PDB file of C-alpha atoms and ligand atoms in Angstrom:
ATOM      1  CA  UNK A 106      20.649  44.860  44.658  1.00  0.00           C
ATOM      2  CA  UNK A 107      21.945  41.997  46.793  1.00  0.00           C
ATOM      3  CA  UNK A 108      25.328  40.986  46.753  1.00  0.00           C
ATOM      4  CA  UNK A 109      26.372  37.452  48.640  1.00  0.00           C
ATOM      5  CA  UNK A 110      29.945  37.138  49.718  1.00  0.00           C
ATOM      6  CA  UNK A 111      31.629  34.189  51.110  1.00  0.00           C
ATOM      7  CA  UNK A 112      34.485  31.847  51.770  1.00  0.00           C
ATOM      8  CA  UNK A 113      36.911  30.706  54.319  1.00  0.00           C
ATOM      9  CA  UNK A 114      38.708  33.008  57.296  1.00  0.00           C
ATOM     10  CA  UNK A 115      41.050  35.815  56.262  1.00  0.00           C
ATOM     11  CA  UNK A 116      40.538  35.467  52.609  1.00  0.00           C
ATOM     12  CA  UNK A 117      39.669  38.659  52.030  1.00  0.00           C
ATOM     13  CA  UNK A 118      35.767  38.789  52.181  1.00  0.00           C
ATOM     14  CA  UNK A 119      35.488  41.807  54.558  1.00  0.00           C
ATOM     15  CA  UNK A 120      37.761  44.062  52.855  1.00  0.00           C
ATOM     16  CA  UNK A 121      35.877  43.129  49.292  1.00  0.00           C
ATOM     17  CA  UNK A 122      32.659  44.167  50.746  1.00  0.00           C
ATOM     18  CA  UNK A 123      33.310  47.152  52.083  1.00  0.00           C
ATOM     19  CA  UNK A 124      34.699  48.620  48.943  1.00  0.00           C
ATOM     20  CA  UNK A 125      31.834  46.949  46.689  1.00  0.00           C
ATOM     21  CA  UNK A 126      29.419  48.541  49.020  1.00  0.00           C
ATOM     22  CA  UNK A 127      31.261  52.073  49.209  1.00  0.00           C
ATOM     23  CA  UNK A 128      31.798  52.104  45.189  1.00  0.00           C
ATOM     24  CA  UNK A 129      28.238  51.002  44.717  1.00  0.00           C
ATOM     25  CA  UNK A 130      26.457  52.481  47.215  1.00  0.00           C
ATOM     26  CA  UNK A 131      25.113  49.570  49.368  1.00  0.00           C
ATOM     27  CA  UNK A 132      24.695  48.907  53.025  1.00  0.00           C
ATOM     28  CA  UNK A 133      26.830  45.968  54.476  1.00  0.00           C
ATOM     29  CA  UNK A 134      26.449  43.678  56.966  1.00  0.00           C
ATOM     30  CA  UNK A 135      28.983  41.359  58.411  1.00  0.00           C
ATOM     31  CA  UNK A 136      27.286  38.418  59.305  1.00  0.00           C
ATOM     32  CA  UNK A 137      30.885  36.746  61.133  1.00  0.00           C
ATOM     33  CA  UNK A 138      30.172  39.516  64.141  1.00  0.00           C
ATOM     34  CA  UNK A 139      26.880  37.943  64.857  1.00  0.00           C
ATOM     35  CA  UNK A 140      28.145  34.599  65.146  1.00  0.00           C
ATOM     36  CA  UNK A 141      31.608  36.333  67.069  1.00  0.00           C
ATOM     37  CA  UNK A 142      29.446  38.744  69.433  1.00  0.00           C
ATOM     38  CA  UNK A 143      26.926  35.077  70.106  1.00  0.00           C
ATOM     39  CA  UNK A 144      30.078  33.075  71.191  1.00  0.00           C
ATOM     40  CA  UNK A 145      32.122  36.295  73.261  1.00  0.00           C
ATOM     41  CA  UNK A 146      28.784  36.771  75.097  1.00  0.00           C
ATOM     42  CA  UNK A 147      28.664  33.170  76.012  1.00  0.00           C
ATOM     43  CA  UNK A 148      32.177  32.807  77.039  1.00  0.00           C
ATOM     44  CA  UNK A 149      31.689  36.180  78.857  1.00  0.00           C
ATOM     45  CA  UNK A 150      29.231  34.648  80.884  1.00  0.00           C
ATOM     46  CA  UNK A 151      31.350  31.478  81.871  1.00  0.00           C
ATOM     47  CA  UNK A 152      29.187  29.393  79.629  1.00  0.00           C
ATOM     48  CA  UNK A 153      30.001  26.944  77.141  1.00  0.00           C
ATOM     49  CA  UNK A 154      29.700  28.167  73.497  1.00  0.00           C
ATOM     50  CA  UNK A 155      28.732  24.055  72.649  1.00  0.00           C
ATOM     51  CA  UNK A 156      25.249  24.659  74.758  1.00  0.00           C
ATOM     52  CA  UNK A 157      22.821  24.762  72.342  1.00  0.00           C
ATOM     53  CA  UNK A 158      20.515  26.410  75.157  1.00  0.00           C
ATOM     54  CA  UNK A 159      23.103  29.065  76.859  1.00  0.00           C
ATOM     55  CA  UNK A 160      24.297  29.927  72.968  1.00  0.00           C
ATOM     56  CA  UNK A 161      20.607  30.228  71.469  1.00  0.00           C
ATOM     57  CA  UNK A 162      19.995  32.896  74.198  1.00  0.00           C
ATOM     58  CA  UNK A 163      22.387  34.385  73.545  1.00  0.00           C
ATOM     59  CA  UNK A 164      22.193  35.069  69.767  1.00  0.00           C
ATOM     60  CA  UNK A 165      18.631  36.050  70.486  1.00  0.00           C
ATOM     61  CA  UNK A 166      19.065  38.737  72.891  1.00  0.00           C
ATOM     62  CA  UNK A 167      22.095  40.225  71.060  1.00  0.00           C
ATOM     63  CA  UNK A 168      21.909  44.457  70.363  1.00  0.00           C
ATOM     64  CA  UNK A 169      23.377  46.400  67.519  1.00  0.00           C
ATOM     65  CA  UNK A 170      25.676  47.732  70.279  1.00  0.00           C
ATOM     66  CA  UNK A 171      27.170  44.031  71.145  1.00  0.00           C
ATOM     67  CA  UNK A 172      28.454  44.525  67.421  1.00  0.00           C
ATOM     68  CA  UNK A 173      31.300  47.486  68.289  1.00  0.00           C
ATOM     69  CA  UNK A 174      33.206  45.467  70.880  1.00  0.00           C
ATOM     70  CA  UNK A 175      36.519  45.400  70.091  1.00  0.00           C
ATOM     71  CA  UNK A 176      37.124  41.863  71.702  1.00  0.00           C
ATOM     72  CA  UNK A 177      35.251  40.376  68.977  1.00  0.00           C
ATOM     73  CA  UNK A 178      38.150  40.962  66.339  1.00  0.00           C
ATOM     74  CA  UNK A 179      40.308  38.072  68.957  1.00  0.00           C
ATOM     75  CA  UNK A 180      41.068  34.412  67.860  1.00  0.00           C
ATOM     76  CA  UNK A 181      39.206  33.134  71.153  1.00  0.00           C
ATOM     77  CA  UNK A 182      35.956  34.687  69.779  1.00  0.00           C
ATOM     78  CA  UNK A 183      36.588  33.213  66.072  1.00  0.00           C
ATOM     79  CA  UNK A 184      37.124  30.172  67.806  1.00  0.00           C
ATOM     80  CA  UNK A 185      34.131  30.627  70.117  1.00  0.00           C
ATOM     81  CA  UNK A 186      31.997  31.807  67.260  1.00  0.00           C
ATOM     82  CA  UNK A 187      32.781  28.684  65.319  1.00  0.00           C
ATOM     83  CA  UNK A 188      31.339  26.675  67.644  1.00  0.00           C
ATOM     84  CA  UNK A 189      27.933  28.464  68.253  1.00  0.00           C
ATOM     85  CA  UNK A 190      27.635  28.996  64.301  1.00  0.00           C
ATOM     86  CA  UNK A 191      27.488  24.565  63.784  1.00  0.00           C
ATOM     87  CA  UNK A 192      24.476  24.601  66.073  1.00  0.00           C
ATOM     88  CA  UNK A 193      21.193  24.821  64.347  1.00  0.00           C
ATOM     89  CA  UNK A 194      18.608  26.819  67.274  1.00  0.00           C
ATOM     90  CA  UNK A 195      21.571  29.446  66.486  1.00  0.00           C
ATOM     91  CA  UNK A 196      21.716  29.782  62.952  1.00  0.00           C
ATOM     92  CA  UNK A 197      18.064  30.069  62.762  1.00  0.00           C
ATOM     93  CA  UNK A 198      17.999  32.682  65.548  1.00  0.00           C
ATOM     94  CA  UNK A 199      20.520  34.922  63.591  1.00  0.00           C
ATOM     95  CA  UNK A 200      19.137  34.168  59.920  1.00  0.00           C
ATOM     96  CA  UNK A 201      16.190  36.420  60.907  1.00  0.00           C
ATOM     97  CA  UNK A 202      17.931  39.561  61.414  1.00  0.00           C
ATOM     98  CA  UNK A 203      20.146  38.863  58.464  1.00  0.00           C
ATOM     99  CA  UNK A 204      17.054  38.498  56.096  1.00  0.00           C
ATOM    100  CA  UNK A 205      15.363  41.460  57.608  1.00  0.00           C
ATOM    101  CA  UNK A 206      18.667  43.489  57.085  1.00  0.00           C
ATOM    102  CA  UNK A 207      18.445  42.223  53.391  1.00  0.00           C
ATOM    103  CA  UNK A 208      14.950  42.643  52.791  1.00  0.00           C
ATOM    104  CA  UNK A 209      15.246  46.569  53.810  1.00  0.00           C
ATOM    105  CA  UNK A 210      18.147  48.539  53.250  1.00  0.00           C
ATOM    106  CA  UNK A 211      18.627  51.582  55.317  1.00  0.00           C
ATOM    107  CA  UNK A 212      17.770  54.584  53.014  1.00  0.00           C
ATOM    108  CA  UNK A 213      19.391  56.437  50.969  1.00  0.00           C
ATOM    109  CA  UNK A 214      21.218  53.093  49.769  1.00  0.00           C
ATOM    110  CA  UNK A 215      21.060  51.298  46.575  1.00  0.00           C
ATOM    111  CA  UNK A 216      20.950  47.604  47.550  1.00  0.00           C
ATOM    112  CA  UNK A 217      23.292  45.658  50.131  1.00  0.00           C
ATOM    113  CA  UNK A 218      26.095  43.352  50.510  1.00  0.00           C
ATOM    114  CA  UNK A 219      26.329  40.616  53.315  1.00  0.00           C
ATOM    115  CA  UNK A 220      29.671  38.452  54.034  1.00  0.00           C
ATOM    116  CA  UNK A 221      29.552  35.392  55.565  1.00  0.00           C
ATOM    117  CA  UNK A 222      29.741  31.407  54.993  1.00  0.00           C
ATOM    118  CA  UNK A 223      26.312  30.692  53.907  1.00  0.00           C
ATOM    119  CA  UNK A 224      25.168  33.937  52.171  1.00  0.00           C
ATOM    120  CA  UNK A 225      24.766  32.750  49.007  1.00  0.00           C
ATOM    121  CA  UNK A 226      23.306  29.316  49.848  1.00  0.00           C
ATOM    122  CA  UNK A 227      21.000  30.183  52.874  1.00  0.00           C
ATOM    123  CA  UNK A 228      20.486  33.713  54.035  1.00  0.00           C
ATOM    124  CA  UNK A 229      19.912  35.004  50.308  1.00  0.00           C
ATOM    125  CA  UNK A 230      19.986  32.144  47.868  1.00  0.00           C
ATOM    126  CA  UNK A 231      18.319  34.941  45.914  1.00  0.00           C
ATOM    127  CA  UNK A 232      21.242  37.483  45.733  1.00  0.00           C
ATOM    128  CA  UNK A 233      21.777  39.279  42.443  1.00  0.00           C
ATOM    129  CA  UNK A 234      25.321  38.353  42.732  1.00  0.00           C
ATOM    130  CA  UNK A 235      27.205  35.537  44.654  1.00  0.00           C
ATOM    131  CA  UNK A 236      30.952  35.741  44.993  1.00  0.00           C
ATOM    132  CA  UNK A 237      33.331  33.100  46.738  1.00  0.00           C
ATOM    133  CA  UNK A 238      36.075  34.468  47.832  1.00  0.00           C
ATOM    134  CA  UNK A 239      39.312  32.215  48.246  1.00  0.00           C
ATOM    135  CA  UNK A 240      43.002  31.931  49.055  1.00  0.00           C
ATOM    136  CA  UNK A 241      45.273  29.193  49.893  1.00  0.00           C
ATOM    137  CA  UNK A 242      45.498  28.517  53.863  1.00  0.00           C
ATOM    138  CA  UNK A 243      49.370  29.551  54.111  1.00  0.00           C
ATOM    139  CA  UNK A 244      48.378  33.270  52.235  1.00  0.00           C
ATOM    140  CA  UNK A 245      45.110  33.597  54.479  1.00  0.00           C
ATOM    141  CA  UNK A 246      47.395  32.216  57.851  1.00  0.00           C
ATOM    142  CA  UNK A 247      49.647  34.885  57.058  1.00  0.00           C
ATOM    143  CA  UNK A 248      47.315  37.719  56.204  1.00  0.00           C
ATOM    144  CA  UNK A 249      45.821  36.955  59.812  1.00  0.00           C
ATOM    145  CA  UNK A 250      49.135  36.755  61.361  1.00  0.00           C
ATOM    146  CA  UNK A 251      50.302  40.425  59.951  1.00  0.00           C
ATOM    147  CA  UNK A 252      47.042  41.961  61.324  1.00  0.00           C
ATOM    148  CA  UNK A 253      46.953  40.331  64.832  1.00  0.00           C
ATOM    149  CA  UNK A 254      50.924  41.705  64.498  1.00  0.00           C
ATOM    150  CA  UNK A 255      49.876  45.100  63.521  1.00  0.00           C
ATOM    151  CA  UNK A 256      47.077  45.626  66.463  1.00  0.00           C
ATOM    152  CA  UNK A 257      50.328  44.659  68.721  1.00  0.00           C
ATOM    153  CA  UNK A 258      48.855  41.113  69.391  1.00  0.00           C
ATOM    154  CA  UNK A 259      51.984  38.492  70.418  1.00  0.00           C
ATOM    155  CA  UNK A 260      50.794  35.896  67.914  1.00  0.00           C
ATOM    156  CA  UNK A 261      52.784  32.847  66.491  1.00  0.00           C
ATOM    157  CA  UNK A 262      52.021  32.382  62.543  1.00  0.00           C
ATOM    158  CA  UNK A 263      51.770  28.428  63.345  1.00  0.00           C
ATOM    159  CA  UNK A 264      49.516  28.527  66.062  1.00  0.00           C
ATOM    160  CA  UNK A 265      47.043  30.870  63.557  1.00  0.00           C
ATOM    161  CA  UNK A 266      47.236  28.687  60.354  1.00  0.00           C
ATOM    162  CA  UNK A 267      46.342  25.459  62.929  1.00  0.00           C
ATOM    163  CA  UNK A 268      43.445  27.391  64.165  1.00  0.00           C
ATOM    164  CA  UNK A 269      42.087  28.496  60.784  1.00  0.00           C
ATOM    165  CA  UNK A 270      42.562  24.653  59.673  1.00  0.00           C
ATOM    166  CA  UNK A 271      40.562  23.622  62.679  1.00  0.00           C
ATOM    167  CA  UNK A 272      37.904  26.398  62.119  1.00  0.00           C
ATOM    168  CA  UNK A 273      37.619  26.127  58.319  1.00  0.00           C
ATOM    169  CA  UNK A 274      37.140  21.903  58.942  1.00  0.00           C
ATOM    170  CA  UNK A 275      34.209  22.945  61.493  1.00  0.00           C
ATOM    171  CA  UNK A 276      32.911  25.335  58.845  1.00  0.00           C
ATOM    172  CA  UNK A 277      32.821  23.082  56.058  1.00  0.00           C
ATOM    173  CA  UNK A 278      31.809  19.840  57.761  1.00  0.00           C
ATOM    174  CA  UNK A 279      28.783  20.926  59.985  1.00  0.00           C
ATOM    175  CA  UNK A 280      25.447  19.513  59.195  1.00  0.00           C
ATOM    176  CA  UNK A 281      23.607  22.899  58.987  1.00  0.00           C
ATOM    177  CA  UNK A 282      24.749  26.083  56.734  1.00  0.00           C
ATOM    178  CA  UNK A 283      28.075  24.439  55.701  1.00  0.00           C
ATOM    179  CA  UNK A 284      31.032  26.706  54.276  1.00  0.00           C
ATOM    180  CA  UNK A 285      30.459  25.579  50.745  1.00  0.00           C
ATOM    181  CA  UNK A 286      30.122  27.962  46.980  1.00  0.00           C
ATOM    182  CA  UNK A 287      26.851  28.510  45.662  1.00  0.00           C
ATOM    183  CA  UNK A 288      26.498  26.091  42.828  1.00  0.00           C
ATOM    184  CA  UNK A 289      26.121  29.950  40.967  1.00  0.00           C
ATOM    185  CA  UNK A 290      28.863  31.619  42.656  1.00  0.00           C
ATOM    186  CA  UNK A 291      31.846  33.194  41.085  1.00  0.00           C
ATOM    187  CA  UNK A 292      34.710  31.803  42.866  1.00  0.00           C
ATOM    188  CA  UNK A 293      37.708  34.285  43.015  1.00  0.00           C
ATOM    189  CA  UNK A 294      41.056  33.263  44.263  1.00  0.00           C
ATOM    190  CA  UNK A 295      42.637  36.146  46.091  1.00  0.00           C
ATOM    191  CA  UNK A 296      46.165  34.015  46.759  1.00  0.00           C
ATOM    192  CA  UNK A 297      48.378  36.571  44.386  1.00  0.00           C
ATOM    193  CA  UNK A 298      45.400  39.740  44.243  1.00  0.00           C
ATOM    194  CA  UNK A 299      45.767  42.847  45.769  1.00  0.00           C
ATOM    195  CA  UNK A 300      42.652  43.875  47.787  1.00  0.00           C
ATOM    196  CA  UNK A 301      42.738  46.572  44.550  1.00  0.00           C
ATOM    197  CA  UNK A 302      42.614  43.825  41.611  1.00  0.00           C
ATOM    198  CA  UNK A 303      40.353  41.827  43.764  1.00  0.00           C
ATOM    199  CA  UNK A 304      38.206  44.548  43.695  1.00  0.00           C
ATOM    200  CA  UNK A 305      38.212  45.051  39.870  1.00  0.00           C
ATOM    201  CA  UNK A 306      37.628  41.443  39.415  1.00  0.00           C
ATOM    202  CA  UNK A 307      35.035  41.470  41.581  1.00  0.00           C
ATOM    203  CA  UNK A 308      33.156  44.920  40.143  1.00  0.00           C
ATOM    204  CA  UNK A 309      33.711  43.223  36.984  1.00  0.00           C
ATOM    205  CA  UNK A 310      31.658  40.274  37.048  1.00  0.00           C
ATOM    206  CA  UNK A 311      28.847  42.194  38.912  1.00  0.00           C
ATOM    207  CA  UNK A 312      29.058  44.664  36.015  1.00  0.00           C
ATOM    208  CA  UNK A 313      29.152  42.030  33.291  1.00  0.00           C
ATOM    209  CA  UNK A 314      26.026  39.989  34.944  1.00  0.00           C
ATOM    210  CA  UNK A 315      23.962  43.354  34.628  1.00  0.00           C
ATOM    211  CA  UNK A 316      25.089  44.226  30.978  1.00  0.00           C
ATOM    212  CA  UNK A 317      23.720  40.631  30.201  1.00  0.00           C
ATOM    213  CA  UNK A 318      20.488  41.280  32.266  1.00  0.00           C
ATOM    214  CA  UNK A 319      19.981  44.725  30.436  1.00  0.00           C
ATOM    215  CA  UNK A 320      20.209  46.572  33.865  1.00  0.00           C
ATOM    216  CA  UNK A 321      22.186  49.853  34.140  1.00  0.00           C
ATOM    217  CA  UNK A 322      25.833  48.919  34.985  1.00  0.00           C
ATOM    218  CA  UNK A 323      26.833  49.682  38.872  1.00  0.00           C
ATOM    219  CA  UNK A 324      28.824  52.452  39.748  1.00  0.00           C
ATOM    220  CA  UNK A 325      29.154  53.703  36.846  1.00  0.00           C
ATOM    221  CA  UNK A 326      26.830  56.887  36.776  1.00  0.00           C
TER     222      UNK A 326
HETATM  223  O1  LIG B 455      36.823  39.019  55.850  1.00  0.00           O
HETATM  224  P1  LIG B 455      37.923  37.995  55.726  1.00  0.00           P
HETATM  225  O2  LIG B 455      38.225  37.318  56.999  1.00  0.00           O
HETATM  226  O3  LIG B 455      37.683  37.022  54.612  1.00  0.00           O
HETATM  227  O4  LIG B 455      39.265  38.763  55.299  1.00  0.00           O
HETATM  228  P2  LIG B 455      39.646  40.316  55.409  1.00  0.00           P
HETATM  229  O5  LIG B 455      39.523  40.753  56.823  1.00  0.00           O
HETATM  230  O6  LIG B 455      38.935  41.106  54.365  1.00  0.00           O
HETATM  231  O7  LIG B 455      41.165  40.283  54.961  1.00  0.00           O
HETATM  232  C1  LIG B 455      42.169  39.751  55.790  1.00  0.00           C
HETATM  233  C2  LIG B 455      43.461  40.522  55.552  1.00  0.00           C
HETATM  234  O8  LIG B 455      43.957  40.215  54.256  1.00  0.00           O
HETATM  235  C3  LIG B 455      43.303  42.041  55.615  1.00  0.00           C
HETATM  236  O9  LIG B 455      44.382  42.568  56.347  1.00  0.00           O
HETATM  237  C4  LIG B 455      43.383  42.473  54.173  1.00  0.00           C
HETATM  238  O10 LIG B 455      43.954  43.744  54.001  1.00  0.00           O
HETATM  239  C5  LIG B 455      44.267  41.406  53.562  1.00  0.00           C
HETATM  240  N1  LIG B 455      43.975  41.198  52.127  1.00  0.00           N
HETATM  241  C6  LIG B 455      44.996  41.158  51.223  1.00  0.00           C
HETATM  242  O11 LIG B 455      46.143  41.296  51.615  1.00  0.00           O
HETATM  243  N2  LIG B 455      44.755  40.972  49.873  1.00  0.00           N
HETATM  244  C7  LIG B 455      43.516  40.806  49.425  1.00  0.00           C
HETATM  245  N3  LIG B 455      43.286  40.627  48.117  1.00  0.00           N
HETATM  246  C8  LIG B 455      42.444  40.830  50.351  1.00  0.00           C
HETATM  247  C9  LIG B 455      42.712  41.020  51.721  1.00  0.00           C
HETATM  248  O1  LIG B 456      36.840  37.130  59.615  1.00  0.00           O
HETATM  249  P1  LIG B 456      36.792  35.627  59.515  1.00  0.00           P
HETATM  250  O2  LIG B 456      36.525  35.196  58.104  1.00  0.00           O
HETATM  251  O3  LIG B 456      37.954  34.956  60.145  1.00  0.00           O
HETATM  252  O4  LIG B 456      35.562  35.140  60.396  1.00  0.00           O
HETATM  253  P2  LIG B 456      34.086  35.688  60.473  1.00  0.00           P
HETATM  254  O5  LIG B 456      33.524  35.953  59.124  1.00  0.00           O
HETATM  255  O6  LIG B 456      34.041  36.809  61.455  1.00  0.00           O
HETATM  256  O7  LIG B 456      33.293  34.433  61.057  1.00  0.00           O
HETATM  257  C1  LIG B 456      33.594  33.864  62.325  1.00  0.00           C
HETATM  258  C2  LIG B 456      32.926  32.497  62.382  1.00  0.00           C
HETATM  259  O8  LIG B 456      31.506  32.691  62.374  1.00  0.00           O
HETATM  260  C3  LIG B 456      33.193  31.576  61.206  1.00  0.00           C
HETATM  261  O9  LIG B 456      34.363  30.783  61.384  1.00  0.00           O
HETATM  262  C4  LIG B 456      31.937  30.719  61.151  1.00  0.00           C
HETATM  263  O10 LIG B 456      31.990  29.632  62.037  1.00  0.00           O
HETATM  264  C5  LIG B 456      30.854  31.667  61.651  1.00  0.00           C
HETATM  265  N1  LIG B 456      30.024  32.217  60.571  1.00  0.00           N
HETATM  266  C6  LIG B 456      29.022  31.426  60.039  1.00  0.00           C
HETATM  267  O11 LIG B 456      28.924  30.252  60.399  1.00  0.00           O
HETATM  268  N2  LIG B 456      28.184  31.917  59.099  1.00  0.00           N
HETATM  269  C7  LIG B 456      28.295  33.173  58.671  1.00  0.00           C
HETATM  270  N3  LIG B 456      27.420  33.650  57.757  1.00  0.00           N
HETATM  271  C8  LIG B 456      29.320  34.002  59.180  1.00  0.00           C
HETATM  272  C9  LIG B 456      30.180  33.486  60.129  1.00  0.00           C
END
């Protein structure tokens, strides 16, 4: 089973797919560290994360162990990560090891679930199920704000809702891999969810799909 996940920043994407993958026993990947881990490494380096040249390099000789830094989790690596992710040599670097993660889940595991901006469109425009998730930009400024808060970062809620509004405009308008629903997604508005009913709504659809398809519900053994 493949599940796609995607939307805008803080809207709750991350925290759906890890409890769709723990209650239905899937593998996930979170396809925003690539792009993050691409953009620190540049900016570690002194380099511009715009350089299609330094930024493709990077991507390409990134390690499962670039993926634990902590640093990646700042707004200057969002930021950073934004820009890398709207150039093309980049994407296609890092759409590789996304299929390949797709195309073979670890063992043991039933299927997978990948979150990201273009999940559902590019890296798996096959998935068995495509969900959008959504929220208004004041709820997903604030979620941000209260977790930067809560790791102890001094963050101002304005400065973080005009830095998702710049991000989300890069997202959506770039030429390649925009931040745009599957024409067969489910679009779910998180705004006034918990991460709890998000959840339900979210196992609900999958489960409804498979009842249709005739396939043995998820989760539910
Ligand atoms: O992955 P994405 O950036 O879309 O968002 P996230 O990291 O899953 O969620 C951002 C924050 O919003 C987290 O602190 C979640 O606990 C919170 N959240 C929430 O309050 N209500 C939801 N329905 C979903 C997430
Ligand atoms: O957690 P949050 O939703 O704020 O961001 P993220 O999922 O970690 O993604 C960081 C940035 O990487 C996004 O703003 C996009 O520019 C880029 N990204 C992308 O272009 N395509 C993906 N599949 C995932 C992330």
């Amino acid at each position: 089973m493949i599940i796609a996940i995607d939307g805008p920043a803080a809207a709750g994407k991350g925290t759906l797919a890890r409890a769709l993958a723990d209650r239905l026993n899937l593998a996930y990947l979170d396809t925003g560290l690539l792009y993050r881990a691409t953009g620190h490494a540049v900016l570690r380096a002194g380099g511009d994360p715009a350089d299609p040249v330094t930024a493709e390099a990077a991507a390409r000789a990134l390690s499962p162990a670039d993926l634990d830094d902590p640093d990646l989790r700042t707004e200057a690596a969002a930021a950073a990560a934004s820009a890398v992710a709207a150039l093309p040599a980049v994407r296609a670097a890092l759409l590789d090891v996304q299929r390949a993660f797709a195309a073979r889940p670890p063992a043991g595991r039933d299927g997978v679930v990948l979150d990201g901006r273009d999940i559902g469109t590019v890296v798996c425009p096959e998935a068995d199920h495509k969900l959008f998730i959504t929220a208004t930009l004041e709820t997903r400024a604030r979620r941000r704000f209260l977790e930067l808060r809560d790791k102890g970062v001094d963050a101002i809620e304005s400065s973080v809702l005009h830095d998702m509004v710049d991000r989300d405009a890069r997202d959506s308008s770039r030429r390649v891999a925009p931040l745009v629903p599957a024409a067969d997604a489910f679009v779910l508005d998180t705004s006034d969810l918990s991460v709890h009913d998000a959840l339900a709504a979210a196992l609900a659809y999958v489960r409804k799909r498979q009842e249709r398809s005739g396939s043995t519900p998820a989760g539910t053994d």
